[in-house]
Coordinates of C-alpha atoms and ligand atoms in Angstrom, one line a residue:
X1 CA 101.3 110.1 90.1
X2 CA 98.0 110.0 89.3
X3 CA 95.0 109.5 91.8
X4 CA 94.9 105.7 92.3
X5 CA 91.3 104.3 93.1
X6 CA 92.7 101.8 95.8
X7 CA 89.9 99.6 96.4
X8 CA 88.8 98.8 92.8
X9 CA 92.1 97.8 91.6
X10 CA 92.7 94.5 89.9
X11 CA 95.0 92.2 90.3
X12 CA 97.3 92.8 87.4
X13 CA 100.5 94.5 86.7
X14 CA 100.9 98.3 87.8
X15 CA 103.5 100.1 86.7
X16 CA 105.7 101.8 89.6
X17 CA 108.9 104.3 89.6
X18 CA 111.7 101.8 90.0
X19 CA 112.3 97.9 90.6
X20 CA 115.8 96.4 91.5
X21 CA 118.0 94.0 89.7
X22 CA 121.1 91.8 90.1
X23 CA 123.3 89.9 87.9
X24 CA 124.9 86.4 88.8
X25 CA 127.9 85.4 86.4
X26 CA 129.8 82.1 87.4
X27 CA 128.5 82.0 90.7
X28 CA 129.2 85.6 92.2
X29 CA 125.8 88.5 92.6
X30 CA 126.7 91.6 91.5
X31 CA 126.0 94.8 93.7
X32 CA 122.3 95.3 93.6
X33 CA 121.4 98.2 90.5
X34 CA 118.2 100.4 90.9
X35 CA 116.3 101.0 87.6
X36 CA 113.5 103.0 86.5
X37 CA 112.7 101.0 83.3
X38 CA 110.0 98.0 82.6
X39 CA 112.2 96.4 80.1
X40 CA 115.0 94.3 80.3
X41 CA 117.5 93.7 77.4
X42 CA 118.7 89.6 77.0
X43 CA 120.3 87.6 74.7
X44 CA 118.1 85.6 72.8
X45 CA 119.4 82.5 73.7
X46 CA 118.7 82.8 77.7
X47 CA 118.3 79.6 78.7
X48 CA 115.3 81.2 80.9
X49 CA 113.1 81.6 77.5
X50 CA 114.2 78.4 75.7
X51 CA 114.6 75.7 78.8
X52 CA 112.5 77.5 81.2
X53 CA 115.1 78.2 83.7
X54 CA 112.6 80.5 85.6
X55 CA 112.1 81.0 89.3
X56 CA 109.5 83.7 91.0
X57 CA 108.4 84.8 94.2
X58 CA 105.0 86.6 95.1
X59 CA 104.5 88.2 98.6
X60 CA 103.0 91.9 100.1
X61 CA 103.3 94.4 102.2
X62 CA 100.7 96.4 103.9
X63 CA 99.9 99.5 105.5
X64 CA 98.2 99.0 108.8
X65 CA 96.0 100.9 110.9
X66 CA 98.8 102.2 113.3
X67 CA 100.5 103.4 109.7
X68 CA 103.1 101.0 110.0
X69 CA 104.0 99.1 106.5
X70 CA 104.7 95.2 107.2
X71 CA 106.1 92.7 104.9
X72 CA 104.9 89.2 105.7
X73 CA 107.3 86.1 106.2
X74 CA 109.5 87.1 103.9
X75 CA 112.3 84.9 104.9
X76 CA 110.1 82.1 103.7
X77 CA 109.9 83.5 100.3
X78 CA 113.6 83.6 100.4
X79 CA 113.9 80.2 101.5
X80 CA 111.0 79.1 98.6
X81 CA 113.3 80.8 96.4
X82 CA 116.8 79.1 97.1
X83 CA 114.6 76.0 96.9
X84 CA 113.4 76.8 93.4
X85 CA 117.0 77.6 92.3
X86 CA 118.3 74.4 93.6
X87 CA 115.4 72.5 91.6
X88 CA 116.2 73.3 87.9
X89 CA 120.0 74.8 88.7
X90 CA 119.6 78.4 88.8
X91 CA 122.2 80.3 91.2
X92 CA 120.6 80.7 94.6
X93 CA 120.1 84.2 95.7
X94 CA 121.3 84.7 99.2
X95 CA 118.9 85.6 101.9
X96 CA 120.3 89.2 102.2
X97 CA 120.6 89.7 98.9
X98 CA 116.7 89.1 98.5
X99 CA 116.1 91.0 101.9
X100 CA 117.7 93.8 100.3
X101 CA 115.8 93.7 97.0
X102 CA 112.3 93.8 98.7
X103 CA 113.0 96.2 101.2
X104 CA 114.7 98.5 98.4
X105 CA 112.0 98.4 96.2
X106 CA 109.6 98.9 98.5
X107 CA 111.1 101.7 100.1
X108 CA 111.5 103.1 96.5
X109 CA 107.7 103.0 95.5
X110 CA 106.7 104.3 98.8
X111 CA 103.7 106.1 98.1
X112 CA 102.4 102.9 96.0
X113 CA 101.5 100.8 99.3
X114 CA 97.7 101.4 99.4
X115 CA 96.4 103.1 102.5
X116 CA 94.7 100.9 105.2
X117 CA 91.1 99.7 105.3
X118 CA 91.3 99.2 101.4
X119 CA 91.8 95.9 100.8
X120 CA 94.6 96.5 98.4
X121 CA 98.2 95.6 99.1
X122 CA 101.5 96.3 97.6
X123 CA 102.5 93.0 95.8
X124 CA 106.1 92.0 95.2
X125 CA 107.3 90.0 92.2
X126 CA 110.9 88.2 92.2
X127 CA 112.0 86.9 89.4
X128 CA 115.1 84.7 88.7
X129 CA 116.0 82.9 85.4
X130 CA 119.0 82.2 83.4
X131 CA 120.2 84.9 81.3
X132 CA 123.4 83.2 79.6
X133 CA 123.4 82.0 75.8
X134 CA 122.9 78.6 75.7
X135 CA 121.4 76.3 72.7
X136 CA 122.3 73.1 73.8
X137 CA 120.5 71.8 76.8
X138 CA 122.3 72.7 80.3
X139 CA 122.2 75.3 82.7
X140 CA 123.6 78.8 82.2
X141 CA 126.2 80.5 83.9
X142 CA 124.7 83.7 84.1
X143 CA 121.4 84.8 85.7
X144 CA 119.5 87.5 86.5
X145 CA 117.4 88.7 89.8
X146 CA 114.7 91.3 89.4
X147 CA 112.0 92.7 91.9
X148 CA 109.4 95.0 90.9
X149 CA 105.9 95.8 92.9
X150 CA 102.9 97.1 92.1
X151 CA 99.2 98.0 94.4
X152 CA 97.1 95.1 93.8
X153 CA 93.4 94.7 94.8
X154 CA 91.7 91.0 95.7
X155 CA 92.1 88.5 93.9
X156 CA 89.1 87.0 93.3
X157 CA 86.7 89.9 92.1
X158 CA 83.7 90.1 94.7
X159 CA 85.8 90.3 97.6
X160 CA 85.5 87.9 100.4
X161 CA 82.9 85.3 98.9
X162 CA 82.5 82.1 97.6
X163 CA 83.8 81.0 94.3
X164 CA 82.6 78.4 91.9
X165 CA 85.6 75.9 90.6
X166 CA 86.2 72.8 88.3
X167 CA 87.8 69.6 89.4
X168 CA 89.8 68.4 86.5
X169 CA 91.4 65.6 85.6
X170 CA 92.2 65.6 81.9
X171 CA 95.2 67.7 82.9
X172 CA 98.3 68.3 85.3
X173 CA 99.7 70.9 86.0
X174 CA 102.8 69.1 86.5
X175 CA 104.3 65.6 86.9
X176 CA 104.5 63.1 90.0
X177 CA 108.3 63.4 90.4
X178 CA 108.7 67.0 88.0
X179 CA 108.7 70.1 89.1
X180 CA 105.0 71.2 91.2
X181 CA 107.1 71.6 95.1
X182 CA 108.9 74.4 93.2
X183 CA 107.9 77.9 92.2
X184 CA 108.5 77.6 88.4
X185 CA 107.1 79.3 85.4
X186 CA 106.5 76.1 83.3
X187 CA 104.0 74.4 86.3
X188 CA 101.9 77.6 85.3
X189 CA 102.3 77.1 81.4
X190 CA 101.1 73.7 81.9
X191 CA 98.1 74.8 83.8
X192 CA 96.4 77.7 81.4
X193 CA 94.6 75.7 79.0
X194 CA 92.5 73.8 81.6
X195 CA 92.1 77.3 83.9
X196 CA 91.1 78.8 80.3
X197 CA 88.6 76.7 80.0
X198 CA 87.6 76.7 83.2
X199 CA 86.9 80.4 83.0
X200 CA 85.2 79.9 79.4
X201 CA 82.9 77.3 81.3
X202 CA 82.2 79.7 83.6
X203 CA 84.7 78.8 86.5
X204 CA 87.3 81.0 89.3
X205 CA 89.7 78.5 88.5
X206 CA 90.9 75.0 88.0
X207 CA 91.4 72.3 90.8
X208 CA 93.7 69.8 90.0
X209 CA 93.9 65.9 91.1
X210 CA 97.0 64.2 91.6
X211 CA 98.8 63.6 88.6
X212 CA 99.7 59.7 88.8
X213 CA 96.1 58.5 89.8
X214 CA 93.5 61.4 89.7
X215 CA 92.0 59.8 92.4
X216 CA 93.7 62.6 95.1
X217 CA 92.4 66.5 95.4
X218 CA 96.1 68.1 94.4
X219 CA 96.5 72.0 94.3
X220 CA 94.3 74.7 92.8
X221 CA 96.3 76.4 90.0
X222 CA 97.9 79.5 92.2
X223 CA 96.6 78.1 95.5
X224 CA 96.6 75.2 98.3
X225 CA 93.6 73.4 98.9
X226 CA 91.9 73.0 102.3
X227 CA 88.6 71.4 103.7
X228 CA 87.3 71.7 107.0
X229 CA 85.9 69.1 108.6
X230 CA 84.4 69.2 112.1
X231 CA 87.3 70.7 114.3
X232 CA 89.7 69.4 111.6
X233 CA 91.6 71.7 109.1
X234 CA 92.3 69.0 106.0
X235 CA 95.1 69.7 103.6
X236 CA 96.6 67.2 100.8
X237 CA 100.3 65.7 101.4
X238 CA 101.6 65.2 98.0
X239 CA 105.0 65.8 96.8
X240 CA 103.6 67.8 93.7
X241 CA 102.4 70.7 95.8
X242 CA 103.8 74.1 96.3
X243 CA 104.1 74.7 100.0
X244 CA 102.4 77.7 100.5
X245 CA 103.2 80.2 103.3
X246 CA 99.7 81.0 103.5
X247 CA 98.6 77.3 104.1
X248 CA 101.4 77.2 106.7
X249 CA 100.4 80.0 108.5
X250 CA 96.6 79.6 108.4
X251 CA 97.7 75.9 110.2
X252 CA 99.4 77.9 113.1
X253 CA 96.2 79.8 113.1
X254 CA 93.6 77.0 113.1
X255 CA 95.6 74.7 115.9
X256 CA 96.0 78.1 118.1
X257 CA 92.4 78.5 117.7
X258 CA 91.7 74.7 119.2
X259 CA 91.4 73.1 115.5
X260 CA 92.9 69.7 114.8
X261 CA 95.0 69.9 111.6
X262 CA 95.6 67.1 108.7
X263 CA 97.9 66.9 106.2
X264 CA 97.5 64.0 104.3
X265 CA 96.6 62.5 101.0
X266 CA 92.8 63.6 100.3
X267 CA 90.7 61.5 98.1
X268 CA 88.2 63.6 95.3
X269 CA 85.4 61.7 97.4
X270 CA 85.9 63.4 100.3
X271 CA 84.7 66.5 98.9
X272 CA 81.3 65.2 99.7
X273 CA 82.7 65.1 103.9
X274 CA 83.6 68.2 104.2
X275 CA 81.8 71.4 105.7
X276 CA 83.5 74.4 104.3
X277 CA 86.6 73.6 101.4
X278 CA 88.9 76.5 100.3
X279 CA 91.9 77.5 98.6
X280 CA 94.8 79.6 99.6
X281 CA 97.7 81.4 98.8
X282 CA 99.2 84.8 99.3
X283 CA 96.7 86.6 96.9
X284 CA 93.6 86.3 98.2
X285 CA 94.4 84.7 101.7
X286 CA 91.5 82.7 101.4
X287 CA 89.2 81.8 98.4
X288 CA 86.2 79.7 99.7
X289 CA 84.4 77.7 97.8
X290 CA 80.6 77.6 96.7
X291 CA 80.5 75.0 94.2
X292 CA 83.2 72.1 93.3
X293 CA 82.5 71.0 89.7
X294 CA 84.3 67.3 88.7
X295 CA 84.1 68.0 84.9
X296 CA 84.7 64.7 84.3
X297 CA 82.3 62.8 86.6
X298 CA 80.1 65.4 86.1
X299 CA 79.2 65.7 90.0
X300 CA 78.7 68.9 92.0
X301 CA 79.6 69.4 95.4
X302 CA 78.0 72.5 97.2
X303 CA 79.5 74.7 100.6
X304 CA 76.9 76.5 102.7
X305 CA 74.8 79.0 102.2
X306 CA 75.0 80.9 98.4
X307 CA 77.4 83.9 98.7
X308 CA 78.2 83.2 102.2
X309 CA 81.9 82.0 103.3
X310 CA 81.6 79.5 105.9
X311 CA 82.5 81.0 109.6
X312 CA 85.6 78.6 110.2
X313 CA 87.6 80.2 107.1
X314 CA 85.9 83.7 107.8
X315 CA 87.5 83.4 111.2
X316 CA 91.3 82.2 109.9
X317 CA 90.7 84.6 107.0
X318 CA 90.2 87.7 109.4
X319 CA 92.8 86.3 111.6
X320 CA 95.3 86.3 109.1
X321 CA 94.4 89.7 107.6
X322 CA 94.8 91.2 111.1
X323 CA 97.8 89.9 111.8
X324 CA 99.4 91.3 108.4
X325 CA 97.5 94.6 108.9
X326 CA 98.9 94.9 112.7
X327 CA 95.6 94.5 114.9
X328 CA 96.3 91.3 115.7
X329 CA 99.1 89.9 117.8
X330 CA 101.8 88.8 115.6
X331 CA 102.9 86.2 118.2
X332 CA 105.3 84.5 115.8
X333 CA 107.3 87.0 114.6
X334 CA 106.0 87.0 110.8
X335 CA 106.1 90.5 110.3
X336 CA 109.1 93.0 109.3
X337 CA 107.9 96.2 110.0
X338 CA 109.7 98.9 107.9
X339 CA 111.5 101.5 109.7
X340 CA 109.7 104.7 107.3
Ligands
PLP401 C1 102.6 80.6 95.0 C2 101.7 79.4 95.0 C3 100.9 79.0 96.0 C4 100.6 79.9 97.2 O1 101.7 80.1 98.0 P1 101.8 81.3 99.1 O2 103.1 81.2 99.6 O3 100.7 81.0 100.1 O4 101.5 82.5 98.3 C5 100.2 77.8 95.9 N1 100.3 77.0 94.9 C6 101.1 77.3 93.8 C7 101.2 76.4 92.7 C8 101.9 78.5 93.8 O5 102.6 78.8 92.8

């Protein structure tokens, strides 16, 4: 292995020593097989890469202080998963047979988990489409799991700070009653021309309105949106939203710390309301926001001081963080700490 300069990795695919795989065919999951290659061989007609039967899961594990390596929630990733399945009729993979493939392939690529105090993590990747030869349009009756990992760095480059993004509403990411609660490839297909262009035009990422009206602050491409207002944590209800974990979590945080949370249908105007806006989502935590461009009203909303997060979502942001890295008090029980 070569020396690995934790703290300036990207966050981007690094290759590793082994990932894990497993093979449904008409409803039974074969034992779980270890392998040390980055390919996989399919049949070209896998309904996963013609009908986007494609399902995946993104979580991490990280080394604490105390030494200790802790995977976060990763029962809700499980459950996320089986939820995904169950949307576009993939094969559900058990909740041991996930808990299995993490913990093996984390156990596996051991001495990939950057150290502590970093800021890097070991991210995991599950991945579950349909592998069975299909040409006419229904679901397969084959399909395949597979987790690898890989030390990732922040997100956002810059660290902890304040990120510029667009409002659009010339696309959507996905459809009022289609597929956006669910963790599918194709939500992400439809989202990289306008987060291409956002980047082009000098953007983070995209922020995308509701897709019936545009009138409603929906999801940022990878990440829930938040706003803080006052003592009040503000996140969208809409049935086009992927439930994030993070977003979850951060909600136990803010109501332990005293805040008043909302979840509820948040108009574009309200942007203007709040004191600090976010987004978040498992690989950055938190991304504050700076600047909200609308591209199409051509109206700029600004957060706080330039280059400065705002102190309610540093405080939930270094809440969260220490609670993953083991110096905070994991009160509800949303760590598994590995036994090596
Ligand atoms: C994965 C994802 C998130 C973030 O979910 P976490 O569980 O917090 O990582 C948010 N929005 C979309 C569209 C996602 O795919």
């Amino acid at each position: 292995m070569e020396n690995i300069d934790w703290g300036s990795l990207p966050f981007g695919y690094f290759k590793t020593d082994f990932n894990v795989r497993s093979y449904n065919k008409n409803g039974a999951w074969s034992k779980l097989e270890v392998s040390d290659s980055e390919y996989i061989n399919i049949h070209m007609a896998a309904t996963g890469l013609h009908y986007g039967q494609e399902a995946f899961e993104g979580m991490k594990v990280f080394r604490g202080k105390d030494g200790k390596v802790r995977m976060f929630r990763w029962n809700e990733n499980a459950k996320r998963m089986r939820r995904s399945a169950e949307g576009i009729m993939m094969a559900e993979v058990p909740d041991d047979l996930f808990f299995e493939a993490v913990t093996t392939v984390v156990k596996l690529n051991q001495k990939y988990i950057p150290p502590y105090g970093t800021g890097a993590a070991l991210y995991l990747r599950p991945l579950l489409f349909g592998t069975g030869a299909e040409v006419g349009v229904k679901p397969s009756t084959e399909y395949m799991l597979v987790v690898f990992c890989g030390p990732v760095g922040p997100y956002f480059k810059g660290g902890f700070k304040p990120i510029a993004v667009q409002l659009v509403s010339d696309f959507d990411r996905t459809a009022p009653q289609g597929t956006g609660h669910i963790k599918v490839g194709g939500n992400y297909a439809a989202s990289l021309k306008p987060s291409t262009r956002a980047m082009k035009e000098g953007y983070s990422a995209v922020l995308f309105t509701d897709a019936k009206e545009h009138k409603f602050i929906d999801e940022a491409g990878p990440a829930n949106f938040f706003g803080i207002k006052g003592n009040t944590y503000i996140t969208p209800k809409s049935d086009t939203i992927l439930p994030s974990i993070t977003n979850m979590s951060l909600e136990q945080i803010v109501k332990d710390l005293g805040l008043d949370v909302e979840r509820r249908p948040v108009k574009v105007e309200e942007l203007d309301t709040f004191d600090e806006a976010g987004a978040c989502g498992t690989a950055a935590i938190i991304s504050p926001f700076g600047k909200v461009y609308d591209r199409e009203k051509n109206k700029l909303y600004e957060y706080g001081e330039p280059g400065v997060a705002g102190p309610i979502s540093t405080k939930i942001y270094n809440t969260l963080k220490g609670i993953q890295e083991g110096e905070i008090e994991d009160k509800y029980g949303w760590n598994y700490i590995f036994d090596f």
